[in-house]
Amino acid sequence: MSAFQKLVEHSKKVSNFGHLSAIVGWDQAAVMPAGGAEARSNAMAELEVHMHSLMTQPHLGDLFAQAEEESLSTQDQAVLREMKRDWQQANLLPESLVQAQSLAGSKCEHAWRTQRGNDDWAGFEKKLG
């Protein structure tokens, strides 16, 4: 299997976790009962951290270098360029920030559901800080 093909397979794996994250996020926003907010927030943060660790695996740098030397179609070169861009961007973020961002987003999502109906921006704003 070529380096490019290995990267494509790896990208599919990460994409599958991203799909799962989207489903869980929709469920949280649409139908999750209030009592499940903390557990769901923690689970979503764990999933985001796992996806981040997959995206920042050290061996991916070697695979990108190898794939750039392969003879690829114009379309595959574009795919490689975008996968590498995603990898580079993921490597700019520490795991702690990915986790904190996910937890904050979940916390705010849940708070806004109740505070929006009460027109309580001040109460919601406290959650942002």
PDB file of C-alpha atoms in Angstrom:
ATOM      1  CA  MET A   1       0.000   0.000   0.000  1.00  0.00           C
ATOM      2  CA  SER A   2       1.399   3.398  -0.952  1.00  0.00           C
ATOM      3  CA  ALA A   3       1.943   6.175   1.580  1.00  0.00           C
ATOM      4  CA  PHE A   4      -0.878   8.127  -0.056  1.00  0.00           C
ATOM      5  CA  GLN A   5      -3.259   5.175   0.299  1.00  0.00           C
ATOM      6  CA  LYS A   6      -2.271   4.791   3.963  1.00  0.00           C
ATOM      7  CA  LEU A   7      -3.047   8.465   4.516  1.00  0.00           C
ATOM      8  CA  VAL A   8      -6.416   8.115   2.780  1.00  0.00           C
ATOM      9  CA  GLU A   9      -7.312   5.135   4.988  1.00  0.00           C
ATOM     10  CA  HIS A  10      -6.220   7.056   8.078  1.00  0.00           C
ATOM     11  CA  SER A  11      -8.288  10.043   6.967  1.00  0.00           C
ATOM     12  CA  LYS A  12     -11.349   7.820   6.535  1.00  0.00           C
ATOM     13  CA  LYS A  13     -10.925   6.571  10.091  1.00  0.00           C
ATOM     14  CA  VAL A  14     -10.747  10.122  11.452  1.00  0.00           C
ATOM     15  CA  SER A  15     -13.716  11.097   9.281  1.00  0.00           C
ATOM     16  CA  ASN A  16     -15.772   8.249  10.742  1.00  0.00           C
ATOM     17  CA  PHE A  17     -15.106   9.565  14.243  1.00  0.00           C
ATOM     18  CA  GLY A  18     -16.038  13.049  13.012  1.00  0.00           C
ATOM     19  CA  HIS A  19     -19.324  11.668  11.712  1.00  0.00           C
ATOM     20  CA  LEU A  20     -19.987  10.090  15.093  1.00  0.00           C
ATOM     21  CA  SER A  21     -19.180  13.405  16.800  1.00  0.00           C
ATOM     22  CA  ALA A  22     -21.697  15.192  14.573  1.00  0.00           C
ATOM     23  CA  ILE A  23     -24.429  12.673  15.414  1.00  0.00           C
ATOM     24  CA  VAL A  24     -23.738  12.946  19.138  1.00  0.00           C
ATOM     25  CA  GLY A  25     -23.684  16.747  18.878  1.00  0.00           C
ATOM     26  CA  TRP A  26     -27.032  16.774  17.097  1.00  0.00           C
ATOM     27  CA  ASP A  27     -28.503  14.464  19.719  1.00  0.00           C
ATOM     28  CA  GLN A  28     -27.209  16.716  22.483  1.00  0.00           C
ATOM     29  CA  ALA A  29     -28.754  19.796  20.891  1.00  0.00           C
ATOM     30  CA  ALA A  30     -32.043  18.224  19.844  1.00  0.00           C
ATOM     31  CA  VAL A  31     -33.204  15.530  22.237  1.00  0.00           C
ATOM     32  CA  MET A  32     -30.817  14.935  25.125  1.00  0.00           C
ATOM     33  CA  PRO A  33     -32.416  15.425  28.546  1.00  0.00           C
ATOM     34  CA  ALA A  34     -30.867  18.038  30.826  1.00  0.00           C
ATOM     35  CA  GLY A  35     -29.633  15.400  33.262  1.00  0.00           C
ATOM     36  CA  GLY A  36     -27.287  13.954  30.668  1.00  0.00           C
ATOM     37  CA  ALA A  37     -25.379  17.153  29.948  1.00  0.00           C
ATOM     38  CA  GLU A  38     -22.298  16.545  32.085  1.00  0.00           C
ATOM     39  CA  ALA A  39     -21.783  12.940  31.008  1.00  0.00           C
ATOM     40  CA  ARG A  40     -22.359  13.849  27.358  1.00  0.00           C
ATOM     41  CA  SER A  41     -19.969  16.792  27.578  1.00  0.00           C
ATOM     42  CA  ASN A  42     -17.256  14.552  28.995  1.00  0.00           C
ATOM     43  CA  ALA A  43     -17.861  11.877  26.360  1.00  0.00           C
ATOM     44  CA  MET A  44     -17.764  14.409  23.533  1.00  0.00           C
ATOM     45  CA  ALA A  45     -14.537  15.913  24.870  1.00  0.00           C
ATOM     46  CA  GLU A  46     -12.991  12.451  25.057  1.00  0.00           C
ATOM     47  CA  LEU A  47     -13.999  11.789  21.458  1.00  0.00           C
ATOM     48  CA  GLU A  48     -12.540  15.118  20.298  1.00  0.00           C
ATOM     49  CA  VAL A  49      -9.277  14.391  22.123  1.00  0.00           C
ATOM     50  CA  HIS A  50      -9.141  10.941  20.511  1.00  0.00           C
ATOM     51  CA  MET A  51      -9.686  12.433  17.059  1.00  0.00           C
ATOM     52  CA  HIS A  52      -6.981  15.001  17.763  1.00  0.00           C
ATOM     53  CA  SER A  53      -4.536  12.281  18.804  1.00  0.00           C
ATOM     54  CA  LEU A  54      -5.276  10.395  15.594  1.00  0.00           C
ATOM     55  CA  MET A  55      -4.708  13.553  13.564  1.00  0.00           C
ATOM     56  CA  THR A  56      -1.377  14.331  15.241  1.00  0.00           C
ATOM     57  CA  GLN A  57       0.300  10.933  15.256  1.00  0.00           C
ATOM     58  CA  PRO A  58       4.022  11.517  14.686  1.00  0.00           C
ATOM     59  CA  HIS A  59       4.377   8.926  11.911  1.00  0.00           C
ATOM     60  CA  LEU A  60       1.989  10.901   9.703  1.00  0.00           C
ATOM     61  CA  GLY A  61       4.745  13.403   8.935  1.00  0.00           C
ATOM     62  CA  ASP A  62       6.818  10.624   7.369  1.00  0.00           C
ATOM     63  CA  LEU A  63       3.827   9.396   5.382  1.00  0.00           C
ATOM     64  CA  PHE A  64       3.203  12.888   4.018  1.00  0.00           C
ATOM     65  CA  ALA A  65       6.852  13.197   2.989  1.00  0.00           C
ATOM     66  CA  GLN A  66       6.705   9.816   1.249  1.00  0.00           C
ATOM     67  CA  ALA A  67       3.372  10.556  -0.434  1.00  0.00           C
ATOM     68  CA  GLU A  68       4.693  13.841  -1.809  1.00  0.00           C
ATOM     69  CA  GLU A  69       7.344  11.823  -3.677  1.00  0.00           C
ATOM     70  CA  GLU A  70       4.783   9.462  -5.224  1.00  0.00           C
ATOM     71  CA  SER A  71       3.395   9.901  -8.711  1.00  0.00           C
ATOM     72  CA  LEU A  72      -0.150  11.119  -8.018  1.00  0.00           C
ATOM     73  CA  SER A  73      -2.950  12.363 -10.233  1.00  0.00           C
ATOM     74  CA  THR A  74      -3.885  16.026 -10.026  1.00  0.00           C
ATOM     75  CA  GLN A  75      -6.931  15.076  -7.978  1.00  0.00           C
ATOM     76  CA  ASP A  76      -4.885  12.961  -5.558  1.00  0.00           C
ATOM     77  CA  GLN A  77      -2.350  15.786  -5.210  1.00  0.00           C
ATOM     78  CA  ALA A  78      -5.214  18.063  -4.153  1.00  0.00           C
ATOM     79  CA  VAL A  79      -6.464  15.455  -1.677  1.00  0.00           C
ATOM     80  CA  LEU A  80      -2.947  15.100  -0.266  1.00  0.00           C
ATOM     81  CA  ARG A  81      -2.596  18.879   0.031  1.00  0.00           C
ATOM     82  CA  GLU A  82      -5.869  19.132   1.998  1.00  0.00           C
ATOM     83  CA  MET A  83      -5.045  16.181   4.259  1.00  0.00           C
ATOM     84  CA  LYS A  84      -1.654  17.716   5.010  1.00  0.00           C
ATOM     85  CA  ARG A  85      -3.252  21.093   5.743  1.00  0.00           C
ATOM     86  CA  ASP A  86      -5.632  19.428   8.228  1.00  0.00           C
ATOM     87  CA  TRP A  87      -2.690  17.596   9.828  1.00  0.00           C
ATOM     88  CA  GLN A  88      -0.663  20.799  10.132  1.00  0.00           C
ATOM     89  CA  GLN A  89      -3.571  22.682  11.676  1.00  0.00           C
ATOM     90  CA  ALA A  90      -4.246  19.891  14.178  1.00  0.00           C
ATOM     91  CA  ASN A  91      -0.597  19.967  15.223  1.00  0.00           C
ATOM     92  CA  LEU A  92      -0.906  23.647  16.122  1.00  0.00           C
ATOM     93  CA  LEU A  93      -3.429  22.869  18.863  1.00  0.00           C
ATOM     94  CA  PRO A  94      -2.451  21.295  22.167  1.00  0.00           C
ATOM     95  CA  GLU A  95      -4.649  18.445  23.361  1.00  0.00           C
ATOM     96  CA  SER A  96      -5.607  20.454  26.444  1.00  0.00           C
ATOM     97  CA  LEU A  97      -7.097  23.194  24.249  1.00  0.00           C
ATOM     98  CA  VAL A  98      -9.068  20.682  22.176  1.00  0.00           C
ATOM     99  CA  GLN A  99     -10.517  19.212  25.365  1.00  0.00           C
ATOM    100  CA  ALA A 100     -11.266  22.611  26.936  1.00  0.00           C
ATOM    101  CA  GLN A 101     -12.937  23.875  23.765  1.00  0.00           C
ATOM    102  CA  SER A 102     -15.153  20.809  23.541  1.00  0.00           C
ATOM    103  CA  LEU A 103     -16.164  21.014  27.205  1.00  0.00           C
ATOM    104  CA  ALA A 104     -16.890  24.744  26.946  1.00  0.00           C
ATOM    105  CA  GLY A 105     -18.975  24.266  23.804  1.00  0.00           C
ATOM    106  CA  SER A 106     -21.059  21.539  25.404  1.00  0.00           C
ATOM    107  CA  LYS A 107     -21.504  23.520  28.606  1.00  0.00           C
ATOM    108  CA  CYS A 108     -22.645  26.583  26.671  1.00  0.00           C
ATOM    109  CA  GLU A 109     -24.983  24.549  24.447  1.00  0.00           C
ATOM    110  CA  HIS A 110     -26.814  23.204  27.465  1.00  0.00           C
ATOM    111  CA  ALA A 111     -26.919  26.543  29.292  1.00  0.00           C
ATOM    112  CA  TRP A 112     -28.207  28.420  26.255  1.00  0.00           C
ATOM    113  CA  ARG A 113     -31.163  26.084  25.904  1.00  0.00           C
ATOM    114  CA  THR A 114     -32.587  27.259  29.217  1.00  0.00           C
ATOM    115  CA  GLN A 115     -31.266  30.813  29.332  1.00  0.00           C
ATOM    116  CA  ARG A 116     -32.376  31.716  25.805  1.00  0.00           C
ATOM    117  CA  GLY A 117     -36.037  31.242  26.727  1.00  0.00           C
ATOM    118  CA  ASN A 118     -35.574  33.536  29.711  1.00  0.00           C
ATOM    119  CA  ASP A 119     -33.704  36.130  27.637  1.00  0.00           C
ATOM    120  CA  ASP A 120     -30.860  35.691  30.132  1.00  0.00           C
ATOM    121  CA  TRP A 121     -27.803  36.778  28.158  1.00  0.00           C
ATOM    122  CA  ALA A 122     -25.984  37.898  31.316  1.00  0.00           C
ATOM    123  CA  GLY A 123     -26.321  34.433  32.842  1.00  0.00           C
ATOM    124  CA  PHE A 124     -25.101  32.812  29.652  1.00  0.00           C
ATOM    125  CA  GLU A 125     -22.226  35.252  29.281  1.00  0.00           C
ATOM    126  CA  LYS A 126     -20.818  34.030  32.609  1.00  0.00           C
ATOM    127  CA  LYS A 127     -20.442  30.557  31.089  1.00  0.00           C
ATOM    128  CA  LEU A 128     -18.213  31.962  28.351  1.00  0.00           C
ATOM    129  CA  GLY A 129     -15.558  33.205  30.771  1.00  0.00           C
TER     130      GLY A 129
END
